[in-house]
mmCIF file of C-alpha atoms in Angstrom:
data_model
loop_
_atom_site.group_PDB
_atom_site.id
_atom_site.type_symbol
_atom_site.label_atom_id
_atom_site.label_comp_id
_atom_site.label_asym_id
_atom_site.label_seq_id
_atom_site.Cartn_x
_atom_site.Cartn_y
_atom_site.Cartn_z
ATOM 1 C CA GLN K 1 -6.635 -6.921 17.391
ATOM 2 C CA VAL K 2 -4.874 -4.420 15.175
ATOM 3 C CA GLN K 3 -7.186 -1.720 13.868
ATOM 4 C CA LEU K 4 -6.631 1.364 11.745
ATOM 5 C CA VAL K 5 -9.612 3.681 11.248
ATOM 6 C CA GLU K 6 -9.505 6.610 8.859
ATOM 7 C CA SER K 7 -11.752 9.647 9.101
ATOM 8 C CA GLY K 8 -12.016 13.171 7.785
ATOM 9 C CA GLY K 9 -12.840 12.555 4.163
ATOM 10 C CA GLY K 10 -15.484 14.531 2.342
ATOM 11 C CA VAL K 11 -16.174 16.910 -0.513
ATOM 12 C CA VAL K 12 -13.955 19.957 -0.943
ATOM 13 C CA GLN K 13 -13.544 22.546 -3.678
ATOM 14 C CA PRO K 14 -10.360 22.785 -5.751
ATOM 15 C CA GLY K 15 -7.767 24.798 -3.862
ATOM 16 C CA GLY K 16 -9.296 23.851 -0.545
ATOM 17 C CA SER K 17 -7.920 21.938 2.441
ATOM 18 C CA LEU K 18 -8.813 18.823 4.368
ATOM 19 C CA ARG K 19 -7.258 16.945 7.269
ATOM 20 C CA LEU K 20 -7.480 13.169 7.450
ATOM 21 C CA SER K 21 -6.964 11.160 10.635
ATOM 22 C CA CYS K 22 -5.894 7.563 11.147
ATOM 23 C CA ALA K 23 -6.675 6.221 14.613
ATOM 24 C CA ALA K 24 -4.785 3.073 15.607
ATOM 25 C CA SER K 25 -5.430 0.467 18.269
ATOM 26 C CA GLY K 26 -4.408 -3.051 19.213
ATOM 27 C CA PHE K 27 -0.636 -2.606 18.903
ATOM 28 C CA THR K 28 2.261 -0.499 20.173
ATOM 29 C CA PHE K 29 1.632 2.470 17.917
ATOM 30 C CA SER K 30 4.907 4.260 18.700
ATOM 31 C CA GLY K 31 6.872 1.322 17.303
ATOM 32 C CA TYR K 32 5.637 1.493 13.728
ATOM 33 C CA GLY K 33 5.923 3.684 10.683
ATOM 34 C CA ILE K 34 2.602 4.634 9.118
ATOM 35 C CA HIS K 35 1.836 5.387 5.491
ATOM 36 C CA TRP K 36 -0.967 6.931 3.493
ATOM 37 C CA VAL K 37 -1.870 5.215 0.211
ATOM 38 C CA ARG K 38 -4.628 6.339 -2.151
ATOM 39 C CA GLN K 39 -6.675 4.936 -5.003
ATOM 40 C CA ALA K 40 -8.280 7.276 -7.503
ATOM 41 C CA PRO K 41 -11.484 6.088 -9.209
ATOM 42 C CA GLY K 42 -10.650 3.373 -11.737
ATOM 43 C CA LYS K 43 -6.932 3.595 -10.974
ATOM 44 C CA GLY K 44 -4.395 1.571 -9.019
ATOM 45 C CA LEU K 45 -2.858 2.045 -5.600
ATOM 46 C CA GLU K 46 -0.556 5.047 -5.228
ATOM 47 C CA TRP K 47 1.786 5.596 -2.292
ATOM 48 C CA VAL K 48 1.359 9.106 -0.829
ATOM 49 C CA ALA K 49 3.348 9.675 2.355
ATOM 50 C CA PHE K 50 5.233 8.048 5.247
ATOM 51 C CA ILE K 51 6.049 9.041 8.802
ATOM 52 C CA GLN K 52 8.612 7.237 10.911
ATOM 53 C CA TYR K 53 7.609 5.619 14.218
ATOM 54 C CA ASP K 54 8.912 8.576 16.272
ATOM 55 C CA GLY K 55 7.796 11.282 13.856
ATOM 56 C CA THR K 56 11.325 12.412 13.048
ATOM 57 C CA LYS K 57 11.290 11.454 9.366
ATOM 58 C CA GLU K 58 8.702 12.053 6.658
ATOM 59 C CA HIS K 59 8.656 11.213 2.963
ATOM 60 C CA TYR K 60 6.227 12.247 0.248
ATOM 61 C CA SER K 61 5.435 11.239 -3.300
ATOM 62 C CA ASP K 62 6.337 13.820 -5.932
ATOM 63 C CA SER K 63 2.629 14.350 -6.686
ATOM 64 C CA VAL K 64 1.829 15.687 -3.194
ATOM 65 C CA LYS K 65 5.145 17.089 -1.948
ATOM 66 C CA GLY K 66 4.747 20.693 -0.851
ATOM 67 C CA ARG K 67 0.957 20.385 -0.583
ATOM 68 C CA PHE K 68 0.432 17.539 1.926
ATOM 69 C CA THR K 69 1.902 17.189 5.414
ATOM 70 C CA ILE K 70 1.941 14.008 7.448
ATOM 71 C CA SER K 71 2.215 14.124 11.240
ATOM 72 C CA ARG K 72 1.536 11.924 14.246
ATOM 73 C CA ASP K 73 0.603 12.170 17.905
ATOM 74 C CA ASN K 74 1.835 9.056 19.668
ATOM 75 C CA SER K 75 -0.026 10.056 22.834
ATOM 76 C CA LYS K 76 -3.269 9.770 20.863
ATOM 77 C CA ASN K 77 -2.241 6.825 18.644
ATOM 78 C CA THR K 78 -3.167 8.901 15.623
ATOM 79 C CA VAL K 79 -1.568 9.901 12.326
ATOM 80 C CA TYR K 80 -2.787 12.902 10.351
ATOM 81 C CA LEU K 81 -2.589 13.968 6.736
ATOM 82 C CA GLN K 82 -3.056 17.697 6.174
ATOM 83 C CA MET K 83 -3.965 18.248 2.539
ATOM 84 C CA ASN K 84 -3.752 21.766 1.110
ATOM 85 C CA SER K 85 -4.147 23.180 -2.396
ATOM 86 C CA LEU K 86 -6.303 20.225 -3.339
ATOM 87 C CA ARG K 87 -6.790 19.446 -7.013
ATOM 88 C CA THR K 88 -9.438 17.421 -8.813
ATOM 89 C CA ASP K 89 -6.877 14.673 -9.443
ATOM 90 C CA ASP K 90 -6.510 14.234 -5.663
ATOM 91 C CA THR K 91 -9.983 12.646 -5.646
ATOM 92 C CA ALA K 92 -9.439 9.176 -4.205
ATOM 93 C CA VAL K 93 -10.016 6.756 -1.377
ATOM 94 C CA PHE K 94 -7.224 7.341 1.125
ATOM 95 C CA TYR K 95 -5.965 4.428 3.209
ATOM 96 C CA CYS K 96 -3.576 4.434 6.119
ATOM 97 C CA ALA K 97 -1.361 1.386 6.543
ATOM 98 C CA ARG K 98 1.130 0.057 9.062
ATOM 99 C CA GLU K 99 4.608 -0.979 7.957
ATOM 100 C CA PRO K 100 6.842 -3.164 10.154
ATOM 101 C CA TYR K 101 10.575 -2.638 9.736
ATOM 102 C CA ASN K 102 13.476 -5.000 10.358
ATOM 103 C CA TRP K 103 16.577 -3.696 8.594
ATOM 104 C CA THR K 104 14.303 -3.140 5.597
ATOM 105 C CA PRO K 105 10.591 -2.340 5.225
ATOM 106 C CA LEU K 106 8.449 -5.479 5.479
ATOM 107 C CA GLY K 107 5.380 -4.371 3.541
ATOM 108 C CA PHE K 108 2.046 -2.974 4.674
ATOM 109 C CA ASP K 109 0.670 -5.629 6.983
ATOM 110 C CA TYR K 110 -2.481 -3.851 8.202
ATOM 111 C CA TRP K 111 -4.672 -1.338 6.403
ATOM 112 C CA GLY K 112 -7.664 0.756 7.316
ATOM 113 C CA GLN K 113 -10.944 0.639 5.382
ATOM 114 C CA GLY K 114 -10.276 3.991 3.729
ATOM 115 C CA THR K 115 -11.913 7.397 3.600
ATOM 116 C CA LEU K 116 -13.143 9.055 0.408
ATOM 117 C CA VAL K 117 -11.906 12.488 -0.595
ATOM 118 C CA THR K 118 -13.738 14.190 -3.449
ATOM 119 C CA VAL K 119 -12.347 17.410 -4.901
ATOM 120 C CA SER K 120 -14.990 19.065 -7.019
ATOM 121 C CA SER K 121 -16.543 22.449 -7.648
ATOM 122 C CA SER G 1 11.981 7.066 -10.068
ATOM 123 C CA TYR G 2 11.665 3.294 -9.961
ATOM 124 C CA VAL G 3 8.948 1.769 -12.141
ATOM 125 C CA LEU G 4 7.123 -1.551 -11.704
ATOM 126 C CA THR G 5 5.261 -3.036 -14.678
ATOM 127 C CA GLN G 6 2.391 -5.516 -14.324
ATOM 128 C CA PRO G 7 0.086 -6.992 -16.994
ATOM 129 C CA PRO G 8 -3.349 -5.329 -16.779
ATOM 130 C CA SER G 9 -5.195 -8.628 -16.654
ATOM 131 C CA VAL G 10 -4.759 -12.364 -16.171
ATOM 132 C CA SER G 11 -7.504 -14.954 -16.663
ATOM 133 C CA VAL G 12 -7.508 -18.515 -15.374
ATOM 134 C CA ALA G 13 -10.007 -21.342 -14.920
ATOM 135 C CA PRO G 14 -10.843 -22.591 -11.432
ATOM 136 C CA GLY G 15 -8.341 -25.173 -10.199
ATOM 137 C CA GLN G 16 -5.599 -23.942 -12.519
ATOM 138 C CA THR G 17 -2.500 -21.920 -11.681
ATOM 139 C CA ALA G 18 -2.310 -18.132 -12.097
ATOM 140 C CA ARG G 19 1.014 -16.349 -12.491
ATOM 141 C CA ILE G 20 1.177 -12.564 -12.187
ATOM 142 C CA SER G 21 4.437 -10.886 -13.182
ATOM 143 C CA CYS G 22 5.992 -7.672 -11.892
ATOM 144 C CA GLY G 23 8.826 -6.261 -13.947
ATOM 145 C CA GLY G 24 11.428 -3.771 -12.772
ATOM 146 C CA ASN G 25 15.058 -2.925 -13.459
ATOM 147 C CA ASN G 26 17.097 -5.426 -11.410
ATOM 148 C CA ILE G 27 14.095 -6.089 -9.210
ATOM 149 C CA GLY G 28 15.830 -9.257 -8.020
ATOM 150 C CA ILE G 29 17.997 -7.205 -5.662
ATOM 151 C CA LYS G 30 14.946 -5.581 -4.095
ATOM 152 C CA THR G 31 12.372 -7.030 -1.721
ATOM 153 C CA VAL G 32 8.927 -7.424 -3.252
ATOM 154 C CA HIS G 33 5.570 -7.476 -1.494
ATOM 155 C CA TRP G 34 2.213 -8.483 -3.003
ATOM 156 C CA TYR G 35 -1.294 -7.297 -2.124
ATOM 157 C CA GLN G 36 -4.755 -8.579 -2.959
ATOM 158 C CA HIS G 37 -7.410 -5.866 -3.300
ATOM 159 C CA LYS G 38 -11.117 -6.573 -3.683
ATOM 160 C CA PRO G 39 -13.660 -3.792 -4.411
ATOM 161 C CA GLY G 40 -14.849 -1.970 -1.316
ATOM 162 C CA GLN G 41 -12.334 -3.697 0.948
ATOM 163 C CA ALA G 42 -8.941 -2.862 2.365
ATOM 164 C CA PRO G 43 -5.941 -4.325 0.532
ATOM 165 C CA VAL G 44 -4.488 -7.502 2.052
ATOM 166 C CA LEU G 45 -0.805 -8.435 2.166
ATOM 167 C CA VAL G 46 -0.543 -11.932 0.663
ATOM 168 C CA VAL G 47 3.229 -12.272 0.174
ATOM 169 C CA HIS G 48 6.045 -10.269 1.766
ATOM 170 C CA ASP G 49 9.806 -10.355 1.387
ATOM 171 C CA ASP G 50 9.539 -11.946 -2.074
ATOM 172 C CA SER G 51 8.166 -15.305 -0.929
ATOM 173 C CA ASP G 52 6.945 -15.277 2.684
ATOM 174 C CA ARG G 53 3.277 -15.627 3.564
ATOM 175 C CA PRO G 54 1.659 -13.759 6.464
ATOM 176 C CA SER G 55 -0.263 -15.896 8.890
ATOM 177 C CA GLY G 56 -3.709 -16.747 7.589
ATOM 178 C CA ILE G 57 -2.738 -16.626 3.917
ATOM 179 C CA PRO G 58 -3.246 -19.996 2.183
ATOM 180 C CA GLU G 59 -0.218 -21.948 0.986
ATOM 181 C CA ARG G 60 -1.692 -21.630 -2.517
ATOM 182 C CA PHE G 61 -0.126 -18.159 -2.628
ATOM 183 C CA SER G 62 3.622 -18.066 -3.307
ATOM 184 C CA GLY G 63 6.160 -15.654 -4.693
ATOM 185 C CA SER G 64 9.540 -15.567 -6.398
ATOM 186 C CA ASN G 65 11.938 -12.831 -7.462
ATOM 187 C CA SER G 66 14.962 -12.930 -9.732
ATOM 188 C CA GLY G 67 16.628 -10.808 -12.379
ATOM 189 C CA ASN G 68 14.148 -8.274 -13.740
ATOM 190 C CA THR G 69 10.925 -10.090 -12.805
ATOM 191 C CA ALA G 70 9.056 -10.985 -9.637
ATOM 192 C CA THR G 71 6.128 -13.400 -9.831
ATOM 193 C CA LEU G 72 3.099 -14.086 -7.676
ATOM 194 C CA THR G 73 1.799 -17.623 -8.181
ATOM 195 C CA ILE G 74 -1.666 -18.697 -7.090
ATOM 196 C CA SER G 75 -2.181 -22.454 -7.259
ATOM 197 C CA ARG G 76 -5.554 -24.198 -7.440
ATOM 198 C CA VAL G 77 -7.300 -20.905 -8.122
ATOM 199 C CA GLU G 78 -10.730 -20.396 -6.548
ATOM 200 C CA ALA G 79 -13.522 -17.992 -7.421
ATOM 201 C CA GLY G 80 -12.765 -16.058 -4.233
ATOM 202 C CA ASP G 81 -9.278 -15.226 -5.536
ATOM 203 C CA GLU G 82 -10.766 -12.879 -8.122
ATOM 204 C CA ALA G 83 -9.316 -9.466 -7.272
ATOM 205 C CA ASP G 84 -6.730 -6.872 -8.239
ATOM 206 C CA TYR G 85 -3.162 -7.777 -7.301
ATOM 207 C CA TYR G 86 -0.359 -5.265 -6.764
ATOM 208 C CA CYS G 87 3.375 -5.687 -6.347
ATOM 209 C CA GLN G 88 5.269 -3.143 -4.237
ATOM 210 C CA VAL G 89 8.893 -2.354 -3.410
ATOM 211 C CA TRP G 90 10.909 0.108 -1.381
ATOM 212 C CA ASP G 91 12.998 2.419 -3.551
ATOM 213 C CA SER G 92 15.968 2.922 -1.246
ATOM 214 C CA SER G 93 17.394 5.780 -3.324
ATOM 215 C CA SER G 94 14.370 7.995 -2.621
ATOM 216 C CA ASN G 95 12.903 6.195 0.411
ATOM 217 C CA HIS G 96 9.647 6.090 -1.527
ATOM 218 C CA ARG G 97 7.377 3.074 -1.723
ATOM 219 C CA VAL G 98 6.392 2.075 -5.262
ATOM 220 C CA PHE G 99 3.382 0.091 -6.460
ATOM 221 C CA GLY G 100 2.973 -1.673 -9.759
ATOM 222 C CA GLY G 101 -0.025 -0.676 -11.849
ATOM 223 C CA GLY G 102 -2.027 -3.690 -10.710
ATOM 224 C CA THR G 103 -3.301 -6.860 -12.384
ATOM 225 C CA LYS G 104 -6.945 -7.847 -12.482
ATOM 226 C CA LEU G 105 -7.279 -11.588 -11.938
ATOM 227 C CA THR G 106 -10.403 -13.032 -13.526
ATOM 228 C CA VAL G 107 -11.521 -16.544 -12.641
ATOM 229 C CA LEU G 108 -13.333 -17.915 -15.669
#
């Protein structure tokens, strides 16, 4: 069965860095784009970043562009999110999600359980 | 950037019909997806491509999209449907994905 498992969350000071991982199983990983979506405490879902199935295209929300980098290793079925220059308003549960594509994106059909990132001094 | 507007809350009695709106400029020409999100759980895709249901999602969940409003309709609402619901689109001009602010469905 399709599984996405996030890891790497934790507590970090403002200005610090953290790398999240999203390990996938149960499907042909190299055939799917993967996204990161976050939810700050008491807030709604916010799209963060996307990486194409082959790693050749990346897109970022304006709030993280220049600070976060998404990458993938298809040999390890894993997507990463390198987060630098973290701010207190980056505190959130981070989810990775799979997105099928057929001429247009088909929505996020599988999600991980999320990993909590807390930015605090 | 493209903006999606949802009502913060919707309340409905068990067995009744809940309608959750998602407003956006000419949203009818975009493809809308809907997610159910319960506390402490991963979000679940309940409607994709405006009106299609993934396997395992009850027929009680349906969607429509026209003009400047998309709507998620939940028929014969049950207590277990209580959750936050989000609409989402692909903004082709920026290649970004956009979520609405979310609607909390309360079953009275």
